[in-house]
Tab-separated table of C-alpha atoms in Angstrom:
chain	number	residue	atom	x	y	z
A	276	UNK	CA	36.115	3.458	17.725
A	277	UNK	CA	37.503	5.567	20.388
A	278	UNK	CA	35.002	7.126	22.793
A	279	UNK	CA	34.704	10.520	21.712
A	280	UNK	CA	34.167	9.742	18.598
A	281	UNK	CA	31.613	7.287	19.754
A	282	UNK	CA	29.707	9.941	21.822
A	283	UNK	CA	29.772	12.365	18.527
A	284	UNK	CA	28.120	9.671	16.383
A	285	UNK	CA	25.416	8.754	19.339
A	286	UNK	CA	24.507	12.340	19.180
A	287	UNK	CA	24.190	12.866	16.060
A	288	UNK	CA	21.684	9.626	15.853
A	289	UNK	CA	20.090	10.698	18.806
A	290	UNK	CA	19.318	14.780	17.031
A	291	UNK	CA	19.247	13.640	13.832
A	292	UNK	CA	15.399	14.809	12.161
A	293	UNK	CA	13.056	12.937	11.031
A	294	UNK	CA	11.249	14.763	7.805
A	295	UNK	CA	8.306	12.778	6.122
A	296	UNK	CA	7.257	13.705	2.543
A	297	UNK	CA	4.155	12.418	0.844
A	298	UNK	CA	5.225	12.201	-3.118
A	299	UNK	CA	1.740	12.609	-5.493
A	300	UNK	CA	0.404	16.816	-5.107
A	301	UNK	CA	3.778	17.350	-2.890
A	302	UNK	CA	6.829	16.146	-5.282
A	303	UNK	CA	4.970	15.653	-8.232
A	304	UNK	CA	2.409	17.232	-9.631
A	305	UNK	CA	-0.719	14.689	-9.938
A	306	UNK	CA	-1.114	10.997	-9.567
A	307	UNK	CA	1.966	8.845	-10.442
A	308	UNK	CA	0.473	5.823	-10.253
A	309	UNK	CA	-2.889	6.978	-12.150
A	310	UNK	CA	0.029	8.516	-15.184
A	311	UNK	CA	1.218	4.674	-15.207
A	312	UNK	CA	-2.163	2.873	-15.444
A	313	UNK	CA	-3.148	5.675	-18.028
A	314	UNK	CA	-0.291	4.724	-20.445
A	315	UNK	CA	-1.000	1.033	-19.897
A	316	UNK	CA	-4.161	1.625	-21.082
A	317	UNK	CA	-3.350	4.124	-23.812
A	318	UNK	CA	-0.141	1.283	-24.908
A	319	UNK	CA	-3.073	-1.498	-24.969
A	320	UNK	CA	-6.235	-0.685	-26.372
A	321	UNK	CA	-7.405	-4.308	-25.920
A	322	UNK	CA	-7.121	-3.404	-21.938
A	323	UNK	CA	-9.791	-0.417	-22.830
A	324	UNK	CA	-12.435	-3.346	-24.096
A	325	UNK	CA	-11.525	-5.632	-21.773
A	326	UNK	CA	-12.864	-2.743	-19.102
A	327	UNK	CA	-15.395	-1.824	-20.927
A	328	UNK	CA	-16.932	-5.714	-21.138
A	329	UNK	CA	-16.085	-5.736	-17.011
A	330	UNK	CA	-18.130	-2.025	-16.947
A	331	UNK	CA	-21.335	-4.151	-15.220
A	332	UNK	CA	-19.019	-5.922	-12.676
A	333	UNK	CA	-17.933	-1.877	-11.967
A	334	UNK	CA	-21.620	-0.878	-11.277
A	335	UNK	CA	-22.267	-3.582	-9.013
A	336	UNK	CA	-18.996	-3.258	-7.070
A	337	UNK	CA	-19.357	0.665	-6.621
A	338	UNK	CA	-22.202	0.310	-3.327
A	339	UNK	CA	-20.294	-1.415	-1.823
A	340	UNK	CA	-16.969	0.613	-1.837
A	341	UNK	CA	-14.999	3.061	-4.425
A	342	UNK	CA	-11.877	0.964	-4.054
A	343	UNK	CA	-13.364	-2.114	-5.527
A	344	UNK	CA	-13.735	-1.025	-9.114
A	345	UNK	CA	-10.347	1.106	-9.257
A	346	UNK	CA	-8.569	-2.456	-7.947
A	347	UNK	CA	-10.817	-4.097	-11.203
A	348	UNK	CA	-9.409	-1.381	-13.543
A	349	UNK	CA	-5.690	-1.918	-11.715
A	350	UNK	CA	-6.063	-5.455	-12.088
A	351	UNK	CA	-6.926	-5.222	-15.788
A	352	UNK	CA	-3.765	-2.697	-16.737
A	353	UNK	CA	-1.146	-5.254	-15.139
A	354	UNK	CA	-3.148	-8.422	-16.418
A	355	UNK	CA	-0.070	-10.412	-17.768
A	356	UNK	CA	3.085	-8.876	-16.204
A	357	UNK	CA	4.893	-10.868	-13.331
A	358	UNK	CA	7.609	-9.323	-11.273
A	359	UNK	CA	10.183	-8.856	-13.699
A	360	UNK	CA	7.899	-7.548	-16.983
A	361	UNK	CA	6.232	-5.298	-14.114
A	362	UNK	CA	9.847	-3.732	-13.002
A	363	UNK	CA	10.804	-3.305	-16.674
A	364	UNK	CA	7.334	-1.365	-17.605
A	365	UNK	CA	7.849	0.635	-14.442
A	366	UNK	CA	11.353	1.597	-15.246
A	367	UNK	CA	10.887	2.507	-19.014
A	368	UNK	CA	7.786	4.756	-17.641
A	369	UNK	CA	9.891	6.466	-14.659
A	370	UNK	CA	12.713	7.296	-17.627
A	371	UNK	CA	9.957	9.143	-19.676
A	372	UNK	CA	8.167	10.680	-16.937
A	373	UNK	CA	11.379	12.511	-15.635
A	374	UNK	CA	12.157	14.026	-18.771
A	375	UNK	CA	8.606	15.842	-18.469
A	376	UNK	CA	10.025	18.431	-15.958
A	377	UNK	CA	6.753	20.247	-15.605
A	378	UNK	CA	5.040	17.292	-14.086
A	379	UNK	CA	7.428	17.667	-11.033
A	380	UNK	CA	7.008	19.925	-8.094
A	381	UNK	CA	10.040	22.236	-8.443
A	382	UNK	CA	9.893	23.332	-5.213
A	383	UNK	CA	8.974	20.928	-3.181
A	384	UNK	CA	12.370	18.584	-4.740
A	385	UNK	CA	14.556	21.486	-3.548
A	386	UNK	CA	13.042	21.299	0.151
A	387	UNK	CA	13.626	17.817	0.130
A	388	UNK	CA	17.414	18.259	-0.988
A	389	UNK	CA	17.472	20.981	1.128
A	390	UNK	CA	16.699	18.445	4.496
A	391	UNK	CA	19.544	15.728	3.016
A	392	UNK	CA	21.365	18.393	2.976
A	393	UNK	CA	21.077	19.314	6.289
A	394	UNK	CA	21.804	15.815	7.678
A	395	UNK	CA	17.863	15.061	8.399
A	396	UNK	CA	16.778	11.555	7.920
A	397	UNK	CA	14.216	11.910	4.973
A	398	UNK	CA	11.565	9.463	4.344
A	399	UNK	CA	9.130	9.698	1.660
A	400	UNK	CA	5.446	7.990	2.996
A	401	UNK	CA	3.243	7.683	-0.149
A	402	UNK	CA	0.110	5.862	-1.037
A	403	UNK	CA	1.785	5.290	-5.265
A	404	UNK	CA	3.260	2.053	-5.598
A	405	UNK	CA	6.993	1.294	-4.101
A	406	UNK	CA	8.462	0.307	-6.975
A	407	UNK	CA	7.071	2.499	-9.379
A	408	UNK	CA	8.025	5.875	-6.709
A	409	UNK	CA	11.386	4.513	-6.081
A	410	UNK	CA	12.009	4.248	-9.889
A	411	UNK	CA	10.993	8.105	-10.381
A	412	UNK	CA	13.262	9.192	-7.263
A	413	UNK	CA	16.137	7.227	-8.555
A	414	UNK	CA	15.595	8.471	-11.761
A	415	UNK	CA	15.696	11.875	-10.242
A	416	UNK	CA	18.514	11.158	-8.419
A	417	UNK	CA	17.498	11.397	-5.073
A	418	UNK	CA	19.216	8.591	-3.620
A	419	UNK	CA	19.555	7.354	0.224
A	420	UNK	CA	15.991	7.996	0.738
A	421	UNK	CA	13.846	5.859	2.531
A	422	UNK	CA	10.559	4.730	0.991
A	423	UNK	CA	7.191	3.388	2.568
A	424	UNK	CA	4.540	2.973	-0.371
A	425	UNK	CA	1.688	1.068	-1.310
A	426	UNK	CA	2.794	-2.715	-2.661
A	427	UNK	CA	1.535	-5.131	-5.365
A	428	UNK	CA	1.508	-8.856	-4.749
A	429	UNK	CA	2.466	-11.867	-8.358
A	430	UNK	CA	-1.133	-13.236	-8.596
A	431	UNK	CA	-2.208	-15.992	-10.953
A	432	UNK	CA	-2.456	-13.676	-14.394
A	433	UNK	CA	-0.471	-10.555	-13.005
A	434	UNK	CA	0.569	-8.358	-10.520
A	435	UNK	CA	-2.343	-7.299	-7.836
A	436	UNK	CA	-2.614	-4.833	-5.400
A	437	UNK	CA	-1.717	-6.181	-1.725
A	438	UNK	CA	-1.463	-2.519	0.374
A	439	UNK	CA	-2.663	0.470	0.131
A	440	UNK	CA	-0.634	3.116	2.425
A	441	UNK	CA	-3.018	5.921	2.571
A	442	UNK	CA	-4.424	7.933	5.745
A	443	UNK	CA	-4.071	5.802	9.186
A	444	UNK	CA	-2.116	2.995	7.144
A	445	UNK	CA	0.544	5.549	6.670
A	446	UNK	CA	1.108	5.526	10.511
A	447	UNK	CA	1.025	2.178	11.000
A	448	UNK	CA	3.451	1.589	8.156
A	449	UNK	CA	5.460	4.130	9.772
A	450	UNK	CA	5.052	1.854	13.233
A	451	UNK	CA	6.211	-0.525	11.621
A	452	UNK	CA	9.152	0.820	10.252
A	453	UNK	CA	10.172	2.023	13.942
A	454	UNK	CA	8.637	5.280	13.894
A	455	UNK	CA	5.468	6.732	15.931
A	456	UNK	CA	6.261	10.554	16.187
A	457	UNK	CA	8.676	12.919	13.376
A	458	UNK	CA	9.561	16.432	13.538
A	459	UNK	CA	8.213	17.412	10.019
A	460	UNK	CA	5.738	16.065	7.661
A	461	UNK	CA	4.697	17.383	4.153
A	462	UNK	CA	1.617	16.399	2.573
A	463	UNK	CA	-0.909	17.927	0.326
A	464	UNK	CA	-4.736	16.286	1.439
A	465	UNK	CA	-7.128	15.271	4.556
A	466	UNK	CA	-5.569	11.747	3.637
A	467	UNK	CA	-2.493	12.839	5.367
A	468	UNK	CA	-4.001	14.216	8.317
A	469	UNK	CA	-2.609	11.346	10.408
A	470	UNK	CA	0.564	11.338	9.286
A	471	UNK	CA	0.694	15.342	10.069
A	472	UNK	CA	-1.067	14.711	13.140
A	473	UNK	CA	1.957	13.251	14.847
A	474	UNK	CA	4.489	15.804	13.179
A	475	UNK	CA	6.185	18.499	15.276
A	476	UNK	CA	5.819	20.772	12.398
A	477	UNK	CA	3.042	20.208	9.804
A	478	UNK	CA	2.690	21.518	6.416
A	479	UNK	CA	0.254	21.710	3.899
A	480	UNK	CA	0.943	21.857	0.807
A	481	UNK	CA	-0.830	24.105	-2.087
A	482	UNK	CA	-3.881	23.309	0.124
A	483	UNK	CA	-7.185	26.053	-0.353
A	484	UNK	CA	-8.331	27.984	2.746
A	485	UNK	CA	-11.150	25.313	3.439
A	486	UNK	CA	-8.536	22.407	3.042
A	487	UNK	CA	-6.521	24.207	5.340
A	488	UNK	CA	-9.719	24.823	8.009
A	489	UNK	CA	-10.174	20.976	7.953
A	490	UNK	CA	-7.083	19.620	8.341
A	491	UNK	CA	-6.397	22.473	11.472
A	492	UNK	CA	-9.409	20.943	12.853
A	493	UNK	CA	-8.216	17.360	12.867
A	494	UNK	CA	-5.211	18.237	13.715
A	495	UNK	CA	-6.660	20.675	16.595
A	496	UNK	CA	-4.012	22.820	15.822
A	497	UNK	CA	-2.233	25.175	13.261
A	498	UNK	CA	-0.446	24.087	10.284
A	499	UNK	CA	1.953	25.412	8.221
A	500	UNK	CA	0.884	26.725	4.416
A	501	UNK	CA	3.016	26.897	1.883
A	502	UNK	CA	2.376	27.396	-1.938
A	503	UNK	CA	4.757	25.053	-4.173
A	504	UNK	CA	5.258	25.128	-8.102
């Protein structure tokens, strides 16, 4: 490559923007991953008694943390499916979700087209599964984007969750990937506070006034609002 051309392409690396969206309240309207465990339940009523009989197990794990009985009920919904039933279930769910346009943030798709577009490099940082988000974005048809998400592990009778990227795990997922400061991050909750923290520019998304105080005060600065349907 001659050296002009060389310098052009070093530049452009070297400017290029790094925009970080979070996907469930900022590209899709509710919980993906709770719409997914919702139908496995509704597809399997068996999974509803089988909850139901672990409902004591739920009681005593609830002290001790919140997460503990939603991992139970997650644990329950993919009882059964290894890798390859998991990736099918997920892929048959993203192709009917899609078609519900309503469940989508409108507006906050376009922004994100609207930074390919532009030549930023746009990564979406999300605490719904990886393969499950990924599915819905390709399905979408938002391709070369980056995606750090929570993960599932094969257990003995299923998959099982292994990582959960919410709040200060989004950073260090981010660290991981390369990153420790962006020019622009979207996200919607004080879960993403973090992650906005060490944005240039960061917006809130559909957040109320008092949302909005909180996360200014973590952030000990202002944010950016912006209203999204």
């Amino acid at each position: 490559m001659p050296k002009g051309e060389m310098d052009t392409v070093t530049a452009e690396t070297v400017t290029q923007r790094v925009v970080l969206f979070d996907f469930d309240g900022v590209l899709i309207h509710g919980d993906a991953f709770y719409l997914f465990m919702r139908e496995r339940y509704k597809r399997a009523p068996w999974r509803v008694l089988l909850a139901l009989l672990c409902f004591p197990l739920l009681l005593l794990q609830l002290p001790f943390s919140r997460r503990l009985p939603v991992r139970t009920l997650v644990r329950i919904a993919l009882l059964g499916l290894g890798e390859k039933r998991y990736q099918a279930a997920v892929n048959a769910f993203a192709a009917v979700l899609v078609q519900r346009s309503r469940q989508f943030c409108r507006d906050g798709l376009q922004a994100l087209r609207r930074h390919q577009v532009a030549g930023d490099r746009v990564i979406v940082v999300t605490g719904c599964e990886h393969t499950l988000v990924s599915g819905i974005l390709q399905q979408l048809g938002l391709t070369q984007l980056e995606v750090l998400a929570s993960q599932l592990r094969r257990g003995w009778f299923g998959m099982r969750p292994l990582w959960h990227n919410v709040g200060r795990r989004k950073v260090e997922k981010l660290a991981q990937h390369g990153l420790t400061a962006w020019q622009v991050a979207y996200g919607d909750s004080m879960y993403d506070a973090p992650m906005l923290k060490l944005a240039a520019e960061a917006v809130l998304v559909n957040g109320t006034p008092t949302l909005c105080k909180k996360i200014e005060k973590a952030l000990g600065r202002a944010v950016t609002r912006v209203e999204w349907f």
